[in-house]
Coordinates of C-alpha atoms in Angstrom, one line a residue:
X1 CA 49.6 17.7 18.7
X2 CA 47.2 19.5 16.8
X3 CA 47.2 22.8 15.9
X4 CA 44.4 25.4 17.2
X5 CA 44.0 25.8 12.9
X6 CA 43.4 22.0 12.6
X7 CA 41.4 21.8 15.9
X8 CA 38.7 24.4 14.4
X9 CA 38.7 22.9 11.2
X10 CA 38.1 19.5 12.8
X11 CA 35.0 21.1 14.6
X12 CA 34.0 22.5 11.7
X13 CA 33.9 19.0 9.8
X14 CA 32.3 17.4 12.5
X15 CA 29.4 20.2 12.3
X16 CA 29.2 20.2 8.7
X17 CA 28.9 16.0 8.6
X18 CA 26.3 16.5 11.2
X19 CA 24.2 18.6 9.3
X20 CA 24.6 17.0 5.8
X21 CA 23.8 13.7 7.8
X22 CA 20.4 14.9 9.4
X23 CA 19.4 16.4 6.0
X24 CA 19.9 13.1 4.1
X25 CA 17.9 11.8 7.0
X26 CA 15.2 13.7 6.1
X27 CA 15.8 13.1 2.2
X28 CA 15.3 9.8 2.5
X29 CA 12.8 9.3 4.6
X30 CA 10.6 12.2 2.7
X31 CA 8.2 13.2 5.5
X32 CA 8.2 10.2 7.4
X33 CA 9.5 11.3 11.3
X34 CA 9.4 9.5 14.6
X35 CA 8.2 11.7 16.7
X36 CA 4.6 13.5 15.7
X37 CA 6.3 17.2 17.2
X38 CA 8.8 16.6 14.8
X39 CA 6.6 15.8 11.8
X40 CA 4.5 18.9 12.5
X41 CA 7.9 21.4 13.1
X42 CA 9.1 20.4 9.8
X43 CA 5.8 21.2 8.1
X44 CA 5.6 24.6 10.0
X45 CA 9.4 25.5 8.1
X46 CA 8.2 23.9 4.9
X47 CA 5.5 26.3 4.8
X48 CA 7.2 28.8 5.6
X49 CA 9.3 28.2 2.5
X50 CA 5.9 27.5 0.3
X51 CA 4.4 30.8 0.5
X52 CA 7.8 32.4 -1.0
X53 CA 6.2 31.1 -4.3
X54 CA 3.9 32.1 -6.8
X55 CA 0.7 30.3 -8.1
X56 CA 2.0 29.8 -10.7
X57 CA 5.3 28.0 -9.2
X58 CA 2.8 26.3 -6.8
X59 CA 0.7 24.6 -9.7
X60 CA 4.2 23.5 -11.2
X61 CA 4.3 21.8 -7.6
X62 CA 0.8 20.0 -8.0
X63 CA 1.5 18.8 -11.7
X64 CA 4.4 17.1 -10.4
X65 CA 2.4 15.3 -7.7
X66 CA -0.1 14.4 -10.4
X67 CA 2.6 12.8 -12.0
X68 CA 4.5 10.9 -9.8
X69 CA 1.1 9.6 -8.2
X70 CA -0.1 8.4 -11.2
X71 CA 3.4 6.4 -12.0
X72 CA 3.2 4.7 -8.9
X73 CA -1.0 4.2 -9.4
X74 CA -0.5 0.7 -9.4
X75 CA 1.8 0.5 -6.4
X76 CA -0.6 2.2 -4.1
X77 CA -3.6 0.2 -5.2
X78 CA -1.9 -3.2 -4.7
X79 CA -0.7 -1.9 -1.4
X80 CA -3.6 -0.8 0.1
X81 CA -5.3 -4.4 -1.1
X82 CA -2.8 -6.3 0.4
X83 CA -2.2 -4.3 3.7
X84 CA -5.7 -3.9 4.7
X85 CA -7.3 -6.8 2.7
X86 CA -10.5 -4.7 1.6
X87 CA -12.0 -3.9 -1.2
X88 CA -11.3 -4.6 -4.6
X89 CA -7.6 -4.0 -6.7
X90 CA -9.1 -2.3 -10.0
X91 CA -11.5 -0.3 -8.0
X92 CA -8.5 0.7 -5.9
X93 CA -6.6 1.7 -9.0
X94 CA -10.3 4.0 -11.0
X95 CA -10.3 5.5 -7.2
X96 CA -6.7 6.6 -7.1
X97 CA -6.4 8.1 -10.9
X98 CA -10.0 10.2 -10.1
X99 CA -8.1 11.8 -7.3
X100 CA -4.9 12.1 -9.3
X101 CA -7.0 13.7 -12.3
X102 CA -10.2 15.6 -11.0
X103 CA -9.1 17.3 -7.5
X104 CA -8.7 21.0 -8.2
X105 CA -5.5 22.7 -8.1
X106 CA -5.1 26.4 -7.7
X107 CA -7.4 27.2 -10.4
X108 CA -10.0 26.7 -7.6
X109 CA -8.6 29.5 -5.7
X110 CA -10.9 32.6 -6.8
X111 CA -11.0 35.5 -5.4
X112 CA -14.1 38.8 -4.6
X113 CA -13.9 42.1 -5.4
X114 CA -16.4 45.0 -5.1
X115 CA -15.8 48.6 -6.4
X116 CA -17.6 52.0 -6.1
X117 CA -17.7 55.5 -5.1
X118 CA -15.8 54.7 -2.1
X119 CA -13.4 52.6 -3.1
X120 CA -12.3 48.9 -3.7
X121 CA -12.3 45.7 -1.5
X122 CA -10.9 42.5 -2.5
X123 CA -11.5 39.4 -0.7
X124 CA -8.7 37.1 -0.9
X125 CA -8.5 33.0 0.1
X126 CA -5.0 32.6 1.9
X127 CA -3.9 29.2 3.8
X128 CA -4.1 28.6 7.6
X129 CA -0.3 27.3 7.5
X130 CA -0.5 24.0 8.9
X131 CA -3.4 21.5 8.5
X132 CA -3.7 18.0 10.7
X133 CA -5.6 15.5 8.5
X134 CA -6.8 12.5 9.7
X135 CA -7.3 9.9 6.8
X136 CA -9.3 6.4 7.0
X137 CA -8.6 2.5 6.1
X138 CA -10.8 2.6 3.6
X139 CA -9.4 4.7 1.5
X140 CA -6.0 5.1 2.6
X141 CA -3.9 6.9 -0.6
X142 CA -6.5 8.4 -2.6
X143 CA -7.5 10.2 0.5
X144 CA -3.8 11.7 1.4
X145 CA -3.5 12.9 -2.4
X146 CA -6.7 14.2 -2.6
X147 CA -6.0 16.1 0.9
X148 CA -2.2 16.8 -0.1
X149 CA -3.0 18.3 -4.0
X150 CA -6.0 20.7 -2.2
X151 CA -4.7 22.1 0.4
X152 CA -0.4 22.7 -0.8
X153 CA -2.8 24.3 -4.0
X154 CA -4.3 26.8 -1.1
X155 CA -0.5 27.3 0.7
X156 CA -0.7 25.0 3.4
X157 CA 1.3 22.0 4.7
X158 CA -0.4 19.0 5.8
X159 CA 0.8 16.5 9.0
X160 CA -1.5 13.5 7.9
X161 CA -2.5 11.0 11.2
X162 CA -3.1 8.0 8.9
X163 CA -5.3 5.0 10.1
X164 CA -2.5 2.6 11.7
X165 CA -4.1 -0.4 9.0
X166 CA -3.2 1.1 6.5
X167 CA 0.0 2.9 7.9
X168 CA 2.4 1.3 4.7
X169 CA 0.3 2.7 2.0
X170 CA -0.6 6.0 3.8
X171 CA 3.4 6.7 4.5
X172 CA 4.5 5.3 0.9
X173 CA 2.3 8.1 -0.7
X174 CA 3.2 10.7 1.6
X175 CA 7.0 9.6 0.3
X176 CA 6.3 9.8 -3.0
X177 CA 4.5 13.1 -2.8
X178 CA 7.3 14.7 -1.3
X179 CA 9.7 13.8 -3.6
X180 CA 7.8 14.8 -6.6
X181 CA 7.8 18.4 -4.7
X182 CA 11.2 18.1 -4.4
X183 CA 11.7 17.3 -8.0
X184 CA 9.8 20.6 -9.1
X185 CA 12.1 22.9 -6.9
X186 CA 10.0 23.3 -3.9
X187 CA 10.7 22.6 -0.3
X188 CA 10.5 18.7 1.5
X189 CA 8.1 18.1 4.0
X190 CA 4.9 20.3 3.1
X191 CA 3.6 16.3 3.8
X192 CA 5.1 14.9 6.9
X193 CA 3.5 11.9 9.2
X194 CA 4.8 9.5 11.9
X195 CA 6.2 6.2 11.0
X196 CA 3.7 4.6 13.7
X197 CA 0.5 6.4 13.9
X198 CA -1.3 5.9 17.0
X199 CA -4.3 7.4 18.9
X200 CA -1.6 9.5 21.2
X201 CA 0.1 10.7 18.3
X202 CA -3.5 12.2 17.0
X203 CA -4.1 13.7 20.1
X204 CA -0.6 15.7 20.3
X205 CA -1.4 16.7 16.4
X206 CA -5.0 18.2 17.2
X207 CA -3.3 19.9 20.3
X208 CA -0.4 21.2 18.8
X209 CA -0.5 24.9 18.9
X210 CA 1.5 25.0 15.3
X211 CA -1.8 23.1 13.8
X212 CA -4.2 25.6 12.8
X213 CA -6.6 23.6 11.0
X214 CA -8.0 19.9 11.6
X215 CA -9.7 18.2 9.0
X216 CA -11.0 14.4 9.8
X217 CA -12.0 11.8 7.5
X218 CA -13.7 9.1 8.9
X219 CA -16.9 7.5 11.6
X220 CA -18.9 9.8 14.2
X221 CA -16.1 9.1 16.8
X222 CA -13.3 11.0 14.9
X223 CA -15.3 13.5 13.6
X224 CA -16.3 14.4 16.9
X225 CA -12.4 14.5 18.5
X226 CA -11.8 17.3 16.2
X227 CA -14.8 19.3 16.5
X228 CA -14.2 19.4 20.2
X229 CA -10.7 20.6 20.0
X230 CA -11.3 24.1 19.8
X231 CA -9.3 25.0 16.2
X232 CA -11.2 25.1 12.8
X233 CA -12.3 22.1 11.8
X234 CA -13.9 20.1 8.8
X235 CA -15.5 16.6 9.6
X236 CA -15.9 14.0 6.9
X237 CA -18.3 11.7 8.5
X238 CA -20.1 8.3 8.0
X239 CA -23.0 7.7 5.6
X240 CA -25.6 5.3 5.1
X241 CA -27.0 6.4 1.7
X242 CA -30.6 4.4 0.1
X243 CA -30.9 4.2 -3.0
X244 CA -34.8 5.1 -3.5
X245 CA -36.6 3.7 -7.2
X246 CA -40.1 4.6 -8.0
X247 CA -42.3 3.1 -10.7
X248 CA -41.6 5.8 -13.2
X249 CA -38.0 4.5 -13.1
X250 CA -35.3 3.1 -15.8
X251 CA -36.0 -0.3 -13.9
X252 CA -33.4 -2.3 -16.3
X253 CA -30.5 0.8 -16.1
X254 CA -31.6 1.6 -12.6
X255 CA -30.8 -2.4 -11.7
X256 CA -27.7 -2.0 -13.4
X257 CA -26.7 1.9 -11.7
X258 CA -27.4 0.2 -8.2
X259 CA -25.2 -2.8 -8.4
X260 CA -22.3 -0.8 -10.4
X261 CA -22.4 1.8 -7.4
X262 CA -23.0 -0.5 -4.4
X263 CA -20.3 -3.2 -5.3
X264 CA -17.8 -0.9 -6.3
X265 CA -14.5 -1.6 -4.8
X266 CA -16.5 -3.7 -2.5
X267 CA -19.1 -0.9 -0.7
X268 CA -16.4 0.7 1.1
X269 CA -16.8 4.0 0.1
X270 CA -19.2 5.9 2.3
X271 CA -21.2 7.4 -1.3
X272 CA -22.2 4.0 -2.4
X273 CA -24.9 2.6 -2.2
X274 CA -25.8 0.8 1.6
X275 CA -29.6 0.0 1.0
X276 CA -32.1 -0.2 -1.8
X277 CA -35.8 1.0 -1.2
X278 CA -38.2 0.4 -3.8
X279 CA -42.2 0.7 -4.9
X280 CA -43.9 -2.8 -4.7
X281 CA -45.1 -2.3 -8.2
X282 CA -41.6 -2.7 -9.8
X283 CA -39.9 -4.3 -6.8
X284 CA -39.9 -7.7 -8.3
X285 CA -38.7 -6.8 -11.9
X286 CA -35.6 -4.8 -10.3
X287 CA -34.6 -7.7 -8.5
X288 CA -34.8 -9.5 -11.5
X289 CA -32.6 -7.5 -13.4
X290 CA -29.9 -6.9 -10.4
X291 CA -29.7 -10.5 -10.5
X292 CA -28.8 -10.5 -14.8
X293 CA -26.2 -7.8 -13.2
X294 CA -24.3 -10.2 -10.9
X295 CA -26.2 -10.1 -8.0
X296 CA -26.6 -13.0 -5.9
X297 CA -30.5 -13.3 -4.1
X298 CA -30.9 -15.2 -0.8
X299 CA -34.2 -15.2 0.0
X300 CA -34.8 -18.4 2.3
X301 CA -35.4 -17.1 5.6
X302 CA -33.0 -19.5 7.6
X303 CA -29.9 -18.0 5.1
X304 CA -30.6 -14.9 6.1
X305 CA -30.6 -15.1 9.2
X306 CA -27.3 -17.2 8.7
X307 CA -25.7 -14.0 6.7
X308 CA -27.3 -11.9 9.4
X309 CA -24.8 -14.2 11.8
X310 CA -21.8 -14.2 9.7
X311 CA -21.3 -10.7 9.1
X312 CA -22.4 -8.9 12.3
X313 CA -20.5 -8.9 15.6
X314 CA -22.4 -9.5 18.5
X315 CA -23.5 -6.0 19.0
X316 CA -24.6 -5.9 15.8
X317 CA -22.2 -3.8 14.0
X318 CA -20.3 -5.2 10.9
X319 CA -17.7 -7.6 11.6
X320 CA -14.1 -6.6 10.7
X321 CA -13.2 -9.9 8.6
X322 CA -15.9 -8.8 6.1
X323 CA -16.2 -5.2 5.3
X324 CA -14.4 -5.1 2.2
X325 CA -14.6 -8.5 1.7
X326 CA -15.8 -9.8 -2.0
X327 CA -19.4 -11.7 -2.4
X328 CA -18.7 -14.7 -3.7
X329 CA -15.9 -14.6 -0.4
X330 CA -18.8 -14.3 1.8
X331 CA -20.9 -17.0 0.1
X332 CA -18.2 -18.9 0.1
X333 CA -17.9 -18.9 4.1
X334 CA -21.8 -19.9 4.1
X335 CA -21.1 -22.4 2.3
X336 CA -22.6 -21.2 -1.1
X337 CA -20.3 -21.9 -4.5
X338 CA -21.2 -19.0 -7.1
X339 CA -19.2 -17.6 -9.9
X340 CA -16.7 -15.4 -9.6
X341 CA -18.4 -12.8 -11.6
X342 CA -21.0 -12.0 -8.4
X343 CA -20.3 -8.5 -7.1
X344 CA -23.0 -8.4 -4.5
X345 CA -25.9 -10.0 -2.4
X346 CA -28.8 -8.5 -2.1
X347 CA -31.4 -9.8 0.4
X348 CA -35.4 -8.7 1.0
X349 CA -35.9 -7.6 4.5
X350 CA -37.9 -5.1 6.3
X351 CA -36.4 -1.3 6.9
X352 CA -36.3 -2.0 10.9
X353 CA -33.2 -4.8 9.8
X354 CA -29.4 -4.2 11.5
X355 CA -28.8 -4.8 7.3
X356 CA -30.3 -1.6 6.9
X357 CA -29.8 0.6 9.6
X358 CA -26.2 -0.3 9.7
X359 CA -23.6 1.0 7.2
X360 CA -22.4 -2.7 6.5
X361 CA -19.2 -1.6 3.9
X362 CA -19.2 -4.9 2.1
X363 CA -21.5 -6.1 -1.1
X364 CA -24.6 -6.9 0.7
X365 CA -27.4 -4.9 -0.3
X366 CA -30.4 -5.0 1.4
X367 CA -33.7 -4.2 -0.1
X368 CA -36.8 -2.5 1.1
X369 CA -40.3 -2.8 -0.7
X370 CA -43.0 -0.3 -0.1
X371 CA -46.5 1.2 -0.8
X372 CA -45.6 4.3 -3.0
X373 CA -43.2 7.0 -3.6
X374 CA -44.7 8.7 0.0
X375 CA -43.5 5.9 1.9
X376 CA -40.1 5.6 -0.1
X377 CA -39.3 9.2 0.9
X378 CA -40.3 8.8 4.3
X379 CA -38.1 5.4 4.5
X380 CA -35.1 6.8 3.0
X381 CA -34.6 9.8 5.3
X382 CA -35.6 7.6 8.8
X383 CA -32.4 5.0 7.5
X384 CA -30.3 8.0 6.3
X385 CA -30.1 8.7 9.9
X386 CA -29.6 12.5 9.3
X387 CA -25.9 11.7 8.4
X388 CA -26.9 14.3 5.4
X389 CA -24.2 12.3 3.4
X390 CA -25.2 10.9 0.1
X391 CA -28.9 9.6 -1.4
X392 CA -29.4 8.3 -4.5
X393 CA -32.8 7.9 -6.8
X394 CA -34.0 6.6 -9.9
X395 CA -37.0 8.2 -11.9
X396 CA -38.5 9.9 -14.4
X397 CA -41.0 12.3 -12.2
X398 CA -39.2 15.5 -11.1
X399 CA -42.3 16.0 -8.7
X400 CA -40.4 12.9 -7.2
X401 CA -36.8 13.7 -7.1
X402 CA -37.6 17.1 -5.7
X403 CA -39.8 15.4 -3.1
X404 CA -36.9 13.4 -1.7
X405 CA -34.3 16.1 -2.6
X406 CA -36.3 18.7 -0.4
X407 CA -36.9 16.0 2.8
X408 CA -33.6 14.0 2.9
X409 CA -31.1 17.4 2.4
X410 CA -28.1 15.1 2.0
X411 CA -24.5 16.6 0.9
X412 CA -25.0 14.7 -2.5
X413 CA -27.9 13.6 -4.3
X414 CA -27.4 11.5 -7.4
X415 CA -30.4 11.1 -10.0
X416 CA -30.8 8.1 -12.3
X417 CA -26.9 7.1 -11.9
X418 CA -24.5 5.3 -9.8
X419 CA -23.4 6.7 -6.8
X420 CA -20.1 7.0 -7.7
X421 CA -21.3 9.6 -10.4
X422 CA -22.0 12.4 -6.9
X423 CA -17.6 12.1 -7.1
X424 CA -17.1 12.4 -10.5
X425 CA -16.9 9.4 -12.3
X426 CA -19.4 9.4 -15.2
X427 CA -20.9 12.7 -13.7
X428 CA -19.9 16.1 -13.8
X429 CA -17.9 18.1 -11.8
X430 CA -14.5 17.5 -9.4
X431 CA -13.6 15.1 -6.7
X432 CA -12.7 14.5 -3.3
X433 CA -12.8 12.1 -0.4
X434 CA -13.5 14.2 2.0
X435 CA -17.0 14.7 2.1
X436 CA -17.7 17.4 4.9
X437 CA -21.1 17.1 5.8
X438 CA -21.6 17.3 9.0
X439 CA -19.5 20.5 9.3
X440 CA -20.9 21.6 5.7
X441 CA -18.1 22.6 3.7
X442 CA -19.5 19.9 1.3
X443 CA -17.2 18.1 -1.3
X444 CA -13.9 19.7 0.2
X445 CA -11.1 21.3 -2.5
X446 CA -8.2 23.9 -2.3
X447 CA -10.6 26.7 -1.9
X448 CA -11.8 25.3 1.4
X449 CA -9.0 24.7 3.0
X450 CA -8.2 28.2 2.4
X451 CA -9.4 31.8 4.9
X452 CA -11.2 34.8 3.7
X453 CA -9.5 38.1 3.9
X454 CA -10.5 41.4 2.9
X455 CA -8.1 43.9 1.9
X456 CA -9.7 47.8 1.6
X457 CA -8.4 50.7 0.0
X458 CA -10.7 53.7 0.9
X459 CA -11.5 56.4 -1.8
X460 CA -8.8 55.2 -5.0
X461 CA -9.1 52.6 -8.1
X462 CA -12.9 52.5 -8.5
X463 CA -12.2 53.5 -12.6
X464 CA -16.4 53.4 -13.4

């Protein structure tokens, strides 16, 4: 029989096995839980743990990200290819090293200060604690890095609700993430998520009373679940951005610009180009040169209307098996060889056509012809829809880009480039793929995930 000693000690092993066994648990899953209240509770002690460091520890924390991200670059493009069969595997890959490279870090965190006879105020940006992000398909890594390296820079953990098609990429990065925090000396979980995300595992993450914050990346429907669930919240909605060209125009870099931007990795980002609207008097010569830039023109009326069939359901939204899908993939399954080289179709149709007034997502660009730049601007902002997303515009008149600028008030505006150039990529400035429009934070980064808070001391340190 044992003795009371060897009894206690026995307790004490069992307790201590316990414990070690739960921690390796979490270790090796890295974030990933089964239940969503778990997820979030770890988040809540993670951040708890976070705030214990300095910036300077914190960006030490982000650099690390950076890395491990961009050694496993590859992994998460091929992936996300594979697992939701969209888009295009090299685009995936310029997508996911712009987030790794060009989303701020805490050098974004600035703060206010004003000083006088009466004293000094400083206005400082500190985190809300825990943040529930909901992330798309379409962009399933580059928009949990992009969300994880902004708001850990601002001192918050994040609980992601990834979109369950791309659940394997979303909960590999999230992996990989953790462990790179890990490997810099800062706590596990600041990223946690479900293995299987589901609508009911959103809805107990926008409920949670440990969620401060909600930010959601994706179509009208999500946007609007957060908005109406009373906490802060920052929606990234859908776009349906024309691409206006006037006669004063670049026609043969402008040609080029639009078919760079509107193909890339397959239309599915919401910046890219969606529909093409362009003066009569240079309409035919910009086909013309889209076409020497791998465009594919179907202008007999009966193909259209077979394209029109193929890629819209019968409610006349896009059909699943397409968006993403490459051109010469949807030639293909109308029964048209091309070369492999084709990045898009575009097609002539009038502004009233579903091609237009529907964000389509895949390589089918529709163009509009018109009278004059009047008519352009007026077009562009009725098949914007007042999304206030993204617009783009080639030309030389500033009278003209103002015009259009002033009327269409979109989030970005992008003159005489790509689209793509509104993120970063050829253009100046930083990233992000959350694009908060319609709750106008803008192009999101650390400093908005962040609160303001003013700290006074009354009649001391004004030195003027």
């Amino acid at each position: 029989m044992k003795t009371e000693a060897q009894q206690i000690e026995q307790i004490v092993k069992w307790v201590m096995d316990e414990i070690i066994s739960k921690q390796e648990k979490v270790l090796d899953d890295y974030g990933i839980y089964n239940e969503m209240e778990d997820a979030i509770e770890a988040a809540w002690l993670a951040q708890k743990e976070l705030i214990k460091f300095n910036l300077d520890t914190r960006s030490k924390f982000i650099a690390e990200i950076r890395k491990a991200c961009s050694e496993n670059v590859e992994l998460l493009s091929r992936m996300a290819y594979e697992e939701t069969g969209m888009g295009r595997y090299e685009d995936k890959i310029k997508k996911n090293l712009l987030v790794i490279n060009k989303t701020p870090g805490v050098e974004d965190l600035k703060s206010e200060v004003f000083s006088g006879d009466d004293g000094l105020t400083l206005i400082e940006s500190s985190p809300y604690g825990v943040i529930g992000a909901i992330t798309p398909t379409t962009n399933p890594s580059e928009t949990v890095i992009c969300n994880a390296i902004g708001m850990i820079a601002a001192g918050n953990a994040v609980v992601f609700s990834p979109h369950p098609s791309a659940r394997k990429t979303s909960l590999q990065t999230v992996q990989i993430i953790n462990k790179a925090i890990i490997i810099a000396g800062g706590p596990g979980n600041l990223v946690t998520t479900v293995k299987n995300p589901t609508l009911e595992n959103a809805e107990i993450m926008m409920k949670h009373k440990k969620v401060n914050m909600l930010v959601a990346t994706g179509g009208p429907g999500v946007v609007k679940a957060v908005l109406s669930s009373g906490k802060k919240a920052i929606g990234a909605g859908a776009g349906n951005p024309p691409a206006v060209v006037d006669e004063t125009a670049d026609i043969e870099k402008a040609a080029k610009d639009i078919i760079d931007g509107g193909s890339f990795d397959n239309n599915l980002p919401c910046i890219a180009e969606k529909e093409v609207i362009v003066v009569d008097a240079v309409a035919d010569y910009l086909i013309f040169n889209m076409k020497k830039n791998n465009a594919f023109e179907i202008k007999d009326p009966s193909l259209i209307e077979k394209l029109e069939k193929l890629i819209l359901n019968e409610k006349g939204y896009p059909h699943k098996d397409f968006i993403g899908k490459n051109a010469d993939y949807i030639l293909k399954k109308m029964g048209i060889d091309c070369a492999p080289e084709i990045r898009a179709i575009i097609v002539e149709v009038s502004k009233n056509h579903p091609f237009v007034q529907k964000e389509l997502m895949m390589p089918v660009l529709p163009i509009v012809r018109v009278n004059d730049i009047h008519e352009a601007v007026q077009v562009a902002v009725e098949v914007e829809h007042g999304f206030k997303h993204t617009a783009i515009m080639h030309s030389k008149n500033v009278d003209h880009l103002t015009a259009l600028a002033k009327e269409i008030q979109t989030t970005i505006f992008v003159k005489n480039g790509p689209s793509y150039a509104g993120i970063g990529v050829g253009g100046e400035g930083y990233t992000t793929f959350t694009i908060a429009g319609p709750t106008g934070e803008g192009l999101t980064s650390a400093r908005t995930f962040t609160r303001k808070r003013r700290c006074v001391l009354v009649g001391g340190f004004s030195i003027k």
